[in-house]
PDB file of C-alpha atoms in Angstrom:
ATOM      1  CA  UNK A 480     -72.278-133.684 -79.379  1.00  0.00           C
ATOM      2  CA  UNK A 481     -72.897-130.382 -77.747  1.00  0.00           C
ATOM      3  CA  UNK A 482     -70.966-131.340 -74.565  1.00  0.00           C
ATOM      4  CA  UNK A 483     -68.367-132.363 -76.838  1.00  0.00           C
ATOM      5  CA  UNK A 484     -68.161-129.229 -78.637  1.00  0.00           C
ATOM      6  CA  UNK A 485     -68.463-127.433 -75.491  1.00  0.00           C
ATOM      7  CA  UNK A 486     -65.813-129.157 -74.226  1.00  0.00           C
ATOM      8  CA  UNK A 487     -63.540-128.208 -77.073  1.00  0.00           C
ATOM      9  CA  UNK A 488     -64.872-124.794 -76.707  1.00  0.00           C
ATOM     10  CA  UNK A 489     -63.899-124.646 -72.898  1.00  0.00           C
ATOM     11  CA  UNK A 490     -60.296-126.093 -73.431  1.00  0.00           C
ATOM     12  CA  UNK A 491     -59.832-123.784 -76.417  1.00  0.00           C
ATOM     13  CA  UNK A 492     -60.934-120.527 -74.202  1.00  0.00           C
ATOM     14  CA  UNK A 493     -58.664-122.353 -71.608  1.00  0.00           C
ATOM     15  CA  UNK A 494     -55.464-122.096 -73.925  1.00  0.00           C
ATOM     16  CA  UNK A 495     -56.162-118.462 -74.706  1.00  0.00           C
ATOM     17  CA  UNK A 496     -55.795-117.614 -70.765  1.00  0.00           C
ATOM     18  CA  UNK A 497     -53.400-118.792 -69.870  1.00  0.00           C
ATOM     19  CA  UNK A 498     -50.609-117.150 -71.818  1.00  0.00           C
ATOM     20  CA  UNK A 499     -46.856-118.037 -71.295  1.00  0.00           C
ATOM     21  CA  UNK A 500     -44.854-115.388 -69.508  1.00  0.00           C
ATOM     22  CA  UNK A 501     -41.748-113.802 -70.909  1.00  0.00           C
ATOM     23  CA  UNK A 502     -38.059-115.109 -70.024  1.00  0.00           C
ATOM     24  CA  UNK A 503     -35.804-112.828 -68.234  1.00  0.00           C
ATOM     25  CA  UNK A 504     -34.093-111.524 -71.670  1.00  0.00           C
ATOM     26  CA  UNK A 505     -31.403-109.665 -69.200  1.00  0.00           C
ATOM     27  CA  UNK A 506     -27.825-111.490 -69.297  1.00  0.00           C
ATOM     28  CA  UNK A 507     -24.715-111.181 -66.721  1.00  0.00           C
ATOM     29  CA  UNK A 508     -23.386-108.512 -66.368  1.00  0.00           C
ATOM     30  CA  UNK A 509     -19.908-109.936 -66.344  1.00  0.00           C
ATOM     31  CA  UNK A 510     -18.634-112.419 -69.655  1.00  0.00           C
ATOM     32  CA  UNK A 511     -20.688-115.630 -69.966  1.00  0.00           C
ATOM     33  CA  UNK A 512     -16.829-117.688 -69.909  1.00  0.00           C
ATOM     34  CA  UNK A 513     -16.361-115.800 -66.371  1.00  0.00           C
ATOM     35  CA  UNK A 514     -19.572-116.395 -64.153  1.00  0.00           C
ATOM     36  CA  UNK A 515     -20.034-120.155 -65.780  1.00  0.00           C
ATOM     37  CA  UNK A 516     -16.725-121.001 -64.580  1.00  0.00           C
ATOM     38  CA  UNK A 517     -17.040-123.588 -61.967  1.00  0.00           C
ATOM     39  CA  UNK A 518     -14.500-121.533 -59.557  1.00  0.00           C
ATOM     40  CA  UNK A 519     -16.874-118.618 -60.490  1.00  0.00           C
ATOM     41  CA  UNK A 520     -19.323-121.013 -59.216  1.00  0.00           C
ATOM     42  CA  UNK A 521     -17.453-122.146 -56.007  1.00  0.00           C
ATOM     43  CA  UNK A 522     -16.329-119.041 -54.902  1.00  0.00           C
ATOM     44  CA  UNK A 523     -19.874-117.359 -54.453  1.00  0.00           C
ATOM     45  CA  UNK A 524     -20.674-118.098 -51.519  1.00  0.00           C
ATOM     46  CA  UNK A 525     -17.098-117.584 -49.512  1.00  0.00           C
ATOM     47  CA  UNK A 526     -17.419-114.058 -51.420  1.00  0.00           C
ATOM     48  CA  UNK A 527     -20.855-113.282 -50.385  1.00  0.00           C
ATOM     49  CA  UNK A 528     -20.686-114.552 -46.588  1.00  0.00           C
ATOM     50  CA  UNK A 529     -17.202-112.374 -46.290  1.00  0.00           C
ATOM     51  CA  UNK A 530     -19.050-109.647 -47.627  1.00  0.00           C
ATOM     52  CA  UNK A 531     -21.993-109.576 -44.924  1.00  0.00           C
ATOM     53  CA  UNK A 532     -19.313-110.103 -42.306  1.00  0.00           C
ATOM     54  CA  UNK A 533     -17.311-107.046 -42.902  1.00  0.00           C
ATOM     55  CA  UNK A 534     -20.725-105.454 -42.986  1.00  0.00           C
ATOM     56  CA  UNK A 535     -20.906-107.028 -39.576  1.00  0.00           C
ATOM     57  CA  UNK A 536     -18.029-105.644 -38.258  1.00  0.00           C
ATOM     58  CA  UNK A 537     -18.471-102.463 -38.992  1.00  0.00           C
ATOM     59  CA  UNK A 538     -21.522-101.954 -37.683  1.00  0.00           C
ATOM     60  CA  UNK A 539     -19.870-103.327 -34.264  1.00  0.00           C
ATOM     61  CA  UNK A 540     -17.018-100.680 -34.619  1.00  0.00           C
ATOM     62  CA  UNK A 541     -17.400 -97.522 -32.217  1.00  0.00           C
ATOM     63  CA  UNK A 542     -14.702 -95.754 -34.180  1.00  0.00           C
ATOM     64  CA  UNK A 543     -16.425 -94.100 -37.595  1.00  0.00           C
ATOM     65  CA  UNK A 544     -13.257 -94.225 -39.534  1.00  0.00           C
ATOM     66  CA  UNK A 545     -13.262 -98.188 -39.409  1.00  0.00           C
ATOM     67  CA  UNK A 546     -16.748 -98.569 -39.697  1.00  0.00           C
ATOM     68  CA  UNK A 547     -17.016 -96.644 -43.387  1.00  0.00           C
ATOM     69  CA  UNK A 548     -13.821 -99.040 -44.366  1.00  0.00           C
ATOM     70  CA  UNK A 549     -15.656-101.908 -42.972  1.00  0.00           C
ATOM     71  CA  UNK A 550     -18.694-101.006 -44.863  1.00  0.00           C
ATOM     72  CA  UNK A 551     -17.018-100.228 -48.240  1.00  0.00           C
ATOM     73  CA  UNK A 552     -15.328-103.798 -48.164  1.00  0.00           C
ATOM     74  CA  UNK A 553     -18.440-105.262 -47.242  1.00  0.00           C
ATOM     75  CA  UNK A 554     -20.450-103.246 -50.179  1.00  0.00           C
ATOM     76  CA  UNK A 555     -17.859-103.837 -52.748  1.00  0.00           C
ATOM     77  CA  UNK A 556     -17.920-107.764 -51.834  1.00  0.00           C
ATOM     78  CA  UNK A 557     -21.740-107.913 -52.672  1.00  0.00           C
ATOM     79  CA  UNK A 558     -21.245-105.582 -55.742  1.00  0.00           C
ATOM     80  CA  UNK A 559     -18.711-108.442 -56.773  1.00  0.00           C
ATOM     81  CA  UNK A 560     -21.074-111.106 -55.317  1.00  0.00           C
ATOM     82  CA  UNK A 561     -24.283-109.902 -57.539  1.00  0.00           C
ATOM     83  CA  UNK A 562     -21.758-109.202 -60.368  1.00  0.00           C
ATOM     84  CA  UNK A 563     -20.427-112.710 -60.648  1.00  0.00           C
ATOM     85  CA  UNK A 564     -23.947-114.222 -60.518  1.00  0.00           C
ATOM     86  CA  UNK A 565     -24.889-115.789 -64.599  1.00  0.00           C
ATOM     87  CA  UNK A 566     -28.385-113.805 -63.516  1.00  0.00           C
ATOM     88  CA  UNK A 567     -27.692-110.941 -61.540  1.00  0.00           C
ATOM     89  CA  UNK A 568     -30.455-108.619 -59.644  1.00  0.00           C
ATOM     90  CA  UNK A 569     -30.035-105.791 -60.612  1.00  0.00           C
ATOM     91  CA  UNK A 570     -31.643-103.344 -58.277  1.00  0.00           C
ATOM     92  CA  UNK A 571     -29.410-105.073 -55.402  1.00  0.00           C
ATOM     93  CA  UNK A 572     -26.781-104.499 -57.213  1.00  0.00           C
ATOM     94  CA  UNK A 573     -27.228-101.120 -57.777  1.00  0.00           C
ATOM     95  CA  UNK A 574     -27.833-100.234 -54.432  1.00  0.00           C
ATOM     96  CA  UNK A 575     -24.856-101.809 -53.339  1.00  0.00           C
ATOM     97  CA  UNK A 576     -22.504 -99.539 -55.836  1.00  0.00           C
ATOM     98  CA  UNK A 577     -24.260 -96.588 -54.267  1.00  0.00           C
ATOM     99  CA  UNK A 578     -23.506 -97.747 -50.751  1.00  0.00           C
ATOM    100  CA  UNK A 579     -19.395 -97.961 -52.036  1.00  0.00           C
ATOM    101  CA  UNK A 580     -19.553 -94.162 -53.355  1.00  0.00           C
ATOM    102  CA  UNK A 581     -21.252 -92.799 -50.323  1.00  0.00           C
ATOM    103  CA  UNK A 582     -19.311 -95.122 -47.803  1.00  0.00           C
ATOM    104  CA  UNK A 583     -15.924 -94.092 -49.641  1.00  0.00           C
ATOM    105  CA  UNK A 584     -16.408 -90.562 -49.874  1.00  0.00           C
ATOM    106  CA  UNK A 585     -17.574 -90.558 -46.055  1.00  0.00           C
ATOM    107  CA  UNK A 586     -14.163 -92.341 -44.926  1.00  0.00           C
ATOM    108  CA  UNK A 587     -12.199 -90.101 -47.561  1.00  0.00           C
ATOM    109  CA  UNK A 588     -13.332 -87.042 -45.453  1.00  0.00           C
ATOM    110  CA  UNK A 589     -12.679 -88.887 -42.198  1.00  0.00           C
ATOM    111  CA  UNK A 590      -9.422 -89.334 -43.064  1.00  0.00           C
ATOM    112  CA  UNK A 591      -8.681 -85.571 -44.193  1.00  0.00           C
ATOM    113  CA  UNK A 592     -10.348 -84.678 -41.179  1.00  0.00           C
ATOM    114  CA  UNK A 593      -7.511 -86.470 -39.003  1.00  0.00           C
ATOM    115  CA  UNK A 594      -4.786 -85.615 -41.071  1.00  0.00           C
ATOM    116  CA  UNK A 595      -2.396 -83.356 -39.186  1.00  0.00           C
ATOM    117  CA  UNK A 596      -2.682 -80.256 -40.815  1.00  0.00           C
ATOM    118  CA  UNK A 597       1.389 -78.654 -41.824  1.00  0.00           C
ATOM    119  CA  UNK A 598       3.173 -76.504 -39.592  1.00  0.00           C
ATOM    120  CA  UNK A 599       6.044 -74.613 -40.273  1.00  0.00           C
ATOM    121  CA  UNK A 600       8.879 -74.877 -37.761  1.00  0.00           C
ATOM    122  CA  UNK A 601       8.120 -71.391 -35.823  1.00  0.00           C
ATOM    123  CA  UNK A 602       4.596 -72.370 -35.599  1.00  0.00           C
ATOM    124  CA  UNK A 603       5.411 -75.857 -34.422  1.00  0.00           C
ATOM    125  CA  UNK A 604       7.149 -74.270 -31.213  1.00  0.00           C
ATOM    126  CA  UNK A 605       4.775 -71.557 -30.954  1.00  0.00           C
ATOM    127  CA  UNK A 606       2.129 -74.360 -30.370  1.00  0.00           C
ATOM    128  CA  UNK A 607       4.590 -76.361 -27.686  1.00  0.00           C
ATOM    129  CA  UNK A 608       5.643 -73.435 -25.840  1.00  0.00           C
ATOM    130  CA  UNK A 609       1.968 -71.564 -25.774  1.00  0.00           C
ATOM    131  CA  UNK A 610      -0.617 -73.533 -27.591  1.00  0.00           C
ATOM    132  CA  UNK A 611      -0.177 -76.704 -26.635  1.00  0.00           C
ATOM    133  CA  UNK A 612      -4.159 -77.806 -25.233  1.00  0.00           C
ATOM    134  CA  UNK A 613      -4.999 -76.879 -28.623  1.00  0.00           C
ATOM    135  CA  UNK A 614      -5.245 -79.642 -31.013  1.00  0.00           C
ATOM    136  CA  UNK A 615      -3.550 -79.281 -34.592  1.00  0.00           C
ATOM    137  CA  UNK A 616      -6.276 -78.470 -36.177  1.00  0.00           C
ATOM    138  CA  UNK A 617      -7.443 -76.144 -33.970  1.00  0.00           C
ATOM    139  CA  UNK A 618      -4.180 -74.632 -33.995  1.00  0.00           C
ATOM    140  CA  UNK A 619      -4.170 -74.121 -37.422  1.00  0.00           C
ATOM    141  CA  UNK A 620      -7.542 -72.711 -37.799  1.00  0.00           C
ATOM    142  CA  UNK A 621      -6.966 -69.949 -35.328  1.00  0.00           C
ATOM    143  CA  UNK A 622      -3.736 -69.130 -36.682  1.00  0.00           C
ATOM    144  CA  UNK A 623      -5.406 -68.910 -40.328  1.00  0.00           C
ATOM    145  CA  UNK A 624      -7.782 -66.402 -38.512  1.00  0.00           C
ATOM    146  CA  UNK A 625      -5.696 -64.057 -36.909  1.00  0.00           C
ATOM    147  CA  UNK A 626      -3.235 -61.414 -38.784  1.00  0.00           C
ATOM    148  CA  UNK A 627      -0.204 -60.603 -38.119  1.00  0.00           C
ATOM    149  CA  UNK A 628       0.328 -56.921 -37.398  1.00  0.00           C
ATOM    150  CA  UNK A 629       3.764 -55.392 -36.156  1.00  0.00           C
ATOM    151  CA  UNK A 630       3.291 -52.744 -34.365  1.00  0.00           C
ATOM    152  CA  UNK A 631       5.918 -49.456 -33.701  1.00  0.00           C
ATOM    153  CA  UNK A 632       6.993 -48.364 -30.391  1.00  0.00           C
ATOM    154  CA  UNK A 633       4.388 -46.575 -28.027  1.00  0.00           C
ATOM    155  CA  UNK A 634       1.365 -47.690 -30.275  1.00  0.00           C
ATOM    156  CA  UNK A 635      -1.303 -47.914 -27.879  1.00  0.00           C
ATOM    157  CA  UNK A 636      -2.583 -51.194 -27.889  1.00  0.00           C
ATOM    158  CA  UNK A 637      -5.619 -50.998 -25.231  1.00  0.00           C
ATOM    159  CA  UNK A 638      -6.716 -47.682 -23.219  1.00  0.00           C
ATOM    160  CA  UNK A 639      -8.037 -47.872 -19.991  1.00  0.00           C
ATOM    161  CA  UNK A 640     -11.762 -47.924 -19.507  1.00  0.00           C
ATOM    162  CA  UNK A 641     -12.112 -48.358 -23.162  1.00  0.00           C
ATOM    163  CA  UNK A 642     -13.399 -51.195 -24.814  1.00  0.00           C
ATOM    164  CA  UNK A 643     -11.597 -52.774 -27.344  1.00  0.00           C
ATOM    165  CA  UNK A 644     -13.232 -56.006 -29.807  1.00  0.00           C
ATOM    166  CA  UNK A 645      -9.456 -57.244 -30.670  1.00  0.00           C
ATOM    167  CA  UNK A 646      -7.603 -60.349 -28.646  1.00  0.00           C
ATOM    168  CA  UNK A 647      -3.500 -60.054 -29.341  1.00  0.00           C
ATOM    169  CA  UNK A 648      -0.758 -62.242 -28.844  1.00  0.00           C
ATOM    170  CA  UNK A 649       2.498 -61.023 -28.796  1.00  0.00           C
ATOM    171  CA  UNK A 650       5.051 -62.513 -30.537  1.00  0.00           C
ATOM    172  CA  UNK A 651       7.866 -60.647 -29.934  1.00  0.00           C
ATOM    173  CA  UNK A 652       8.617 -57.754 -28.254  1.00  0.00           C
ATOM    174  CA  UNK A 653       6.681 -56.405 -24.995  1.00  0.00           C
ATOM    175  CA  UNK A 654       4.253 -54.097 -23.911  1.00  0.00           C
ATOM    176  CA  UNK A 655       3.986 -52.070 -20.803  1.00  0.00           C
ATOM    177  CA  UNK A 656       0.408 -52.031 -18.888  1.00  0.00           C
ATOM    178  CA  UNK A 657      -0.637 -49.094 -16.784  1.00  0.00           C
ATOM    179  CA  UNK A 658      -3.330 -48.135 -14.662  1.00  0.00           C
ATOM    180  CA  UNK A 659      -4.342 -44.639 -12.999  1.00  0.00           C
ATOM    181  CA  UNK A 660      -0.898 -43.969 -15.200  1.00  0.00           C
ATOM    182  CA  UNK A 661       1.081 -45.454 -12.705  1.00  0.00           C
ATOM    183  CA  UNK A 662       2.990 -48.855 -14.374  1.00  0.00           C
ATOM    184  CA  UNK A 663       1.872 -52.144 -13.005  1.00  0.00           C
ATOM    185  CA  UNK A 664       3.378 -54.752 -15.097  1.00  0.00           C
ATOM    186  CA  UNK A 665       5.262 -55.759 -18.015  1.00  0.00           C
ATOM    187  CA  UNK A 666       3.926 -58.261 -20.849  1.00  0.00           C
ATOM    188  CA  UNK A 667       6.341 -60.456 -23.462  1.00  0.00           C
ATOM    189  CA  UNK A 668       6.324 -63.155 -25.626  1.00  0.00           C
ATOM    190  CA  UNK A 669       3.324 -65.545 -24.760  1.00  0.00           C
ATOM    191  CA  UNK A 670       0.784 -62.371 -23.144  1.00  0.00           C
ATOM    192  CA  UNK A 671      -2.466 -61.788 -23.994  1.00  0.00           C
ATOM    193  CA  UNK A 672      -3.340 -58.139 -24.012  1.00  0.00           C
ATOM    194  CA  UNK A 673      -6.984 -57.666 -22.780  1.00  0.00           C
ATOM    195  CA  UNK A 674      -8.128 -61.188 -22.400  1.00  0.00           C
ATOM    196  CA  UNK A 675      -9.815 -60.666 -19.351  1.00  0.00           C
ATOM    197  CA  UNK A 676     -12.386 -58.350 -21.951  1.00  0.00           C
ATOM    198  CA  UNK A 677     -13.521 -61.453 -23.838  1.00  0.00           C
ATOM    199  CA  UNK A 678     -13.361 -63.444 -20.756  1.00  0.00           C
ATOM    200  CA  UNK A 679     -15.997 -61.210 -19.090  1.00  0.00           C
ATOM    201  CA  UNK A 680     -17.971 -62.375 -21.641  1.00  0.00           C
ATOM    202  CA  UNK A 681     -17.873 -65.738 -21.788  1.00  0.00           C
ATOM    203  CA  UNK A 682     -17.002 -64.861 -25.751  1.00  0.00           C
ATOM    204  CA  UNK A 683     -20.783 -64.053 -26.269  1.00  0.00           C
ATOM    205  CA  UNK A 684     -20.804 -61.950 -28.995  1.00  0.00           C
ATOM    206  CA  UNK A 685     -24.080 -60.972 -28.523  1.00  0.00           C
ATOM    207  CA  UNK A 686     -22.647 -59.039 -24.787  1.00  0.00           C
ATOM    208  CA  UNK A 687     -20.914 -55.874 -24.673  1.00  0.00           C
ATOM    209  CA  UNK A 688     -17.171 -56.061 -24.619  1.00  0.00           C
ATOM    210  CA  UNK A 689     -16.646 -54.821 -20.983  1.00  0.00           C
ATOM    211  CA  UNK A 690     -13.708 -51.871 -20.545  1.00  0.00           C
ATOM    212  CA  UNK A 691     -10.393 -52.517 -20.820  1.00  0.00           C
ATOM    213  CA  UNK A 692      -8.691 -53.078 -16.925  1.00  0.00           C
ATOM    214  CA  UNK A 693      -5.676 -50.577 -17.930  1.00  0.00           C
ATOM    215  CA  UNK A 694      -3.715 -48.873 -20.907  1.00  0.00           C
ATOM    216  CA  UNK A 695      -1.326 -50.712 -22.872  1.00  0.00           C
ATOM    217  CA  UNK A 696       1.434 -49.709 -25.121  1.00  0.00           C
ATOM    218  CA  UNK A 697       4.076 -50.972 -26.558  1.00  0.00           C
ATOM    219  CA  UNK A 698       7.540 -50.891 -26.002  1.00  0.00           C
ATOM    220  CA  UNK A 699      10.082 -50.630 -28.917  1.00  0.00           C
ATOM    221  CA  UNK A 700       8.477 -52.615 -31.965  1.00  0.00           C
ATOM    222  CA  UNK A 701       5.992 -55.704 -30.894  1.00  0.00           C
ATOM    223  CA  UNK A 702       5.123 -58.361 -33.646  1.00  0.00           C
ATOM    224  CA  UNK A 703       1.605 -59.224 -32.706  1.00  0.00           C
ATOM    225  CA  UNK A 704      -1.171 -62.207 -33.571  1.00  0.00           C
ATOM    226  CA  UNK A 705      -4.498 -60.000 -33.890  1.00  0.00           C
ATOM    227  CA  UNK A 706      -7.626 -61.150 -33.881  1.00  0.00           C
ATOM    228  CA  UNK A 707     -11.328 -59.616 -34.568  1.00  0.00           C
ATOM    229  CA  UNK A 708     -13.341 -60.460 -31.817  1.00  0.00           C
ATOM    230  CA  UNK A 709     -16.453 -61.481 -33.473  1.00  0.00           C
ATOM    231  CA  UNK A 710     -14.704 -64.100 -35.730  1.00  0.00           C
ATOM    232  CA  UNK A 711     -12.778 -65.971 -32.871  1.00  0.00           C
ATOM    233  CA  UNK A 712     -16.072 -65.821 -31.255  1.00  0.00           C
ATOM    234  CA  UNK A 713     -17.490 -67.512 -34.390  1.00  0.00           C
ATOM    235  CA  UNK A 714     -14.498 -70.065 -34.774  1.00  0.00           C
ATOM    236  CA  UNK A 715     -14.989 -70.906 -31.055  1.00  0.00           C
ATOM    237  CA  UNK A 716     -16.914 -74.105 -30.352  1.00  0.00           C
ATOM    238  CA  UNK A 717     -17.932 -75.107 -26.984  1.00  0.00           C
ATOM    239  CA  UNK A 718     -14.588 -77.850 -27.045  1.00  0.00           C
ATOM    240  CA  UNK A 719     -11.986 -74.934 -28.368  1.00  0.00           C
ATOM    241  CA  UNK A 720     -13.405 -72.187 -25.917  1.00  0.00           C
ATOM    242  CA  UNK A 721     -12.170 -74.122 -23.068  1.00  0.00           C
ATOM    243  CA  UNK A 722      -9.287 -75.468 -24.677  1.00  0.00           C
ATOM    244  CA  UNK A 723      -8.427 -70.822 -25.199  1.00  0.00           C
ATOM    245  CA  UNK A 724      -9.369 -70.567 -21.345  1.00  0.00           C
ATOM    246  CA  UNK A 725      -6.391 -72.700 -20.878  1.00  0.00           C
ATOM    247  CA  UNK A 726      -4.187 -71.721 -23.037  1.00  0.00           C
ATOM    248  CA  UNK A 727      -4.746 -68.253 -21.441  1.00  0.00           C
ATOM    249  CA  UNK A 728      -4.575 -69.296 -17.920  1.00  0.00           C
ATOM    250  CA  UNK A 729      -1.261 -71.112 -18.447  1.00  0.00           C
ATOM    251  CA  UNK A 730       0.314 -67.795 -20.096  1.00  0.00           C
ATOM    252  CA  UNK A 731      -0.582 -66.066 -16.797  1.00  0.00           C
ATOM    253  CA  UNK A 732       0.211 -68.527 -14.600  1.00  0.00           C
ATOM    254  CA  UNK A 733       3.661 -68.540 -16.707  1.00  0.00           C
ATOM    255  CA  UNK A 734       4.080 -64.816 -16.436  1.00  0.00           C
ATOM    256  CA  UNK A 735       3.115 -64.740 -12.327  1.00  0.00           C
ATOM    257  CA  UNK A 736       6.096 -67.339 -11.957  1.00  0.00           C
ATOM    258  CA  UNK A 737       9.075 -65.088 -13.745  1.00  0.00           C
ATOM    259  CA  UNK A 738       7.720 -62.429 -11.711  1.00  0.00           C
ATOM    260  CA  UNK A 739      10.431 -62.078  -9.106  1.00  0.00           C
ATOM    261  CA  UNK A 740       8.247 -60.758  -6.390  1.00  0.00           C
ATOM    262  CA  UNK A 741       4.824 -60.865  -5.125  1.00  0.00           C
ATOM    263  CA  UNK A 742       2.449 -59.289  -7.579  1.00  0.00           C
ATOM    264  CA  UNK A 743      -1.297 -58.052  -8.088  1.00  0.00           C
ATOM    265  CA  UNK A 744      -3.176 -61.067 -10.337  1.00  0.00           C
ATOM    266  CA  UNK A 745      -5.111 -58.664 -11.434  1.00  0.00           C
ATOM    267  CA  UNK A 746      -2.258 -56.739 -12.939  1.00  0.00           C
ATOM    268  CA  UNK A 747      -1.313 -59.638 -14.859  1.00  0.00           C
ATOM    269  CA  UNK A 748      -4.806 -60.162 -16.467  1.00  0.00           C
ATOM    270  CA  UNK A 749      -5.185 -57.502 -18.067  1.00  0.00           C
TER     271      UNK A 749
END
């Protein structure tokens, strides 16, 4: 009798432990009539393995743009994928829809990023005839930098031995450099008055603008691009400081060619 009753006992303490555990209470997340379809059903897995595919492929992509496209079609396909499901997971899920917001937003900036910024029609030839190693952007950004100053005739635009912390580019009009006040050479459309200053320099701001090789002033009115030296310096990366260097050297090498006779380089520096 005692075994008996123990026995009872033991199989009574036994239902006590072990307690059912709770359903999943948590339903699609899509209508019940549209993830118990049976095309619901047989699409799933096409959806899912295109999904990890385009994931796939982007992470095979060397170019960024495609890779963040590649990866938002991929994440959307699994947000779809766990969406369709009659029991989704929802932390996948979530982290999936995060993935498409960050992916997106990193290809929408891509994108701007290689958009060609506008140009009007002046600035378009300005940046054939004189800019042209510059890239758009680049372009643009120094031209949003600089101010345009037109200055009257005999306005002194560099004095010799001087230093001055401003790069021009003449627009129209010329300028007349001396030295020892003897003339030496004439500068026009396309010069760069007192390059040679920041090219000393190597566009360090943190050196000392060397003097300025001779006086310059101009000659009848000159419409000038002016810029401060310490903010080109600043807007000057490593790629855009050589790309200046040869937009420079070109302008020289263009102004030693119309020169009808043998010159001094140095003349033409400036």
């Amino acid at each position: 009798v005692r075994c008996h009753s123990g026995a009872r006992s033991f199989v009574g303490g036994g239902a006590k432990l072990g307690k059912p555990k709770v359903p999943n209470k948590l339903g699609p997340l899509l209508p019940e009539r549209l993830v118990s379809h049976p095309r619901t059903a047989a699409a799933l897995p096409l959806l899912g393995n295109a999904a990890y595919l385009s994931l796939a492929g982007g992470f095979l992509c060397t170019d960024v743009l495609s890779l963040r496209v590649l990866l938002v079609c991929g994440y959307t396909g699994l947000v779809a994928f766990h969406a369709l499901h009659p029991r989704p997971l929802r932390i996948p899920f979530r982290w999936s829809a995060f993935f498409v917001v960050v992916n997106t937003g990193m290809a929408v900036m891509l994108f701007l990023d290689r958009v060609p910024p506008r140009l009007s029609e002046e600035e378009e030839g300005l940046h054939i005839d004189h800019f042209a190693p510059l890239t758009l952007k680049q372009f643009r950004a120094l031209l949003d930098l600089g101010r345009r100053v037109t200055y009257s005739d005999g306005t002194e635009l560099t004095h010799e031995n001087e230093s001055c912390h401003e790069l021009y580019f003449i627009l129209e009009g010329t300028a007349d450099m001396s030295r020892e006040g003897k003339f030496t050479s004439r500068l026009g459309r396309g010069g760069f008055p007192n390059w040679m200053s920041f090219q000393r320099t190597d566009w360090d701001p943190e050196l000392e603008v060397p003097n300025a090789y001779g006086t310059i002033h101009c000659r009848g009115k000159v419409r000038c691009i002016v810029w401060d030296r310490k903010e080109l310096q600043d807007l000057l990366d490593s790629d855009m400081r050589q790309r200046m260097k040869n937009v420079v050297t070109e302008s020289i090498v263009r102004r030693l060619l119309s020169t009808p006779e043998g010159a001094n380089v140095q003349d033409y520096i400036g």
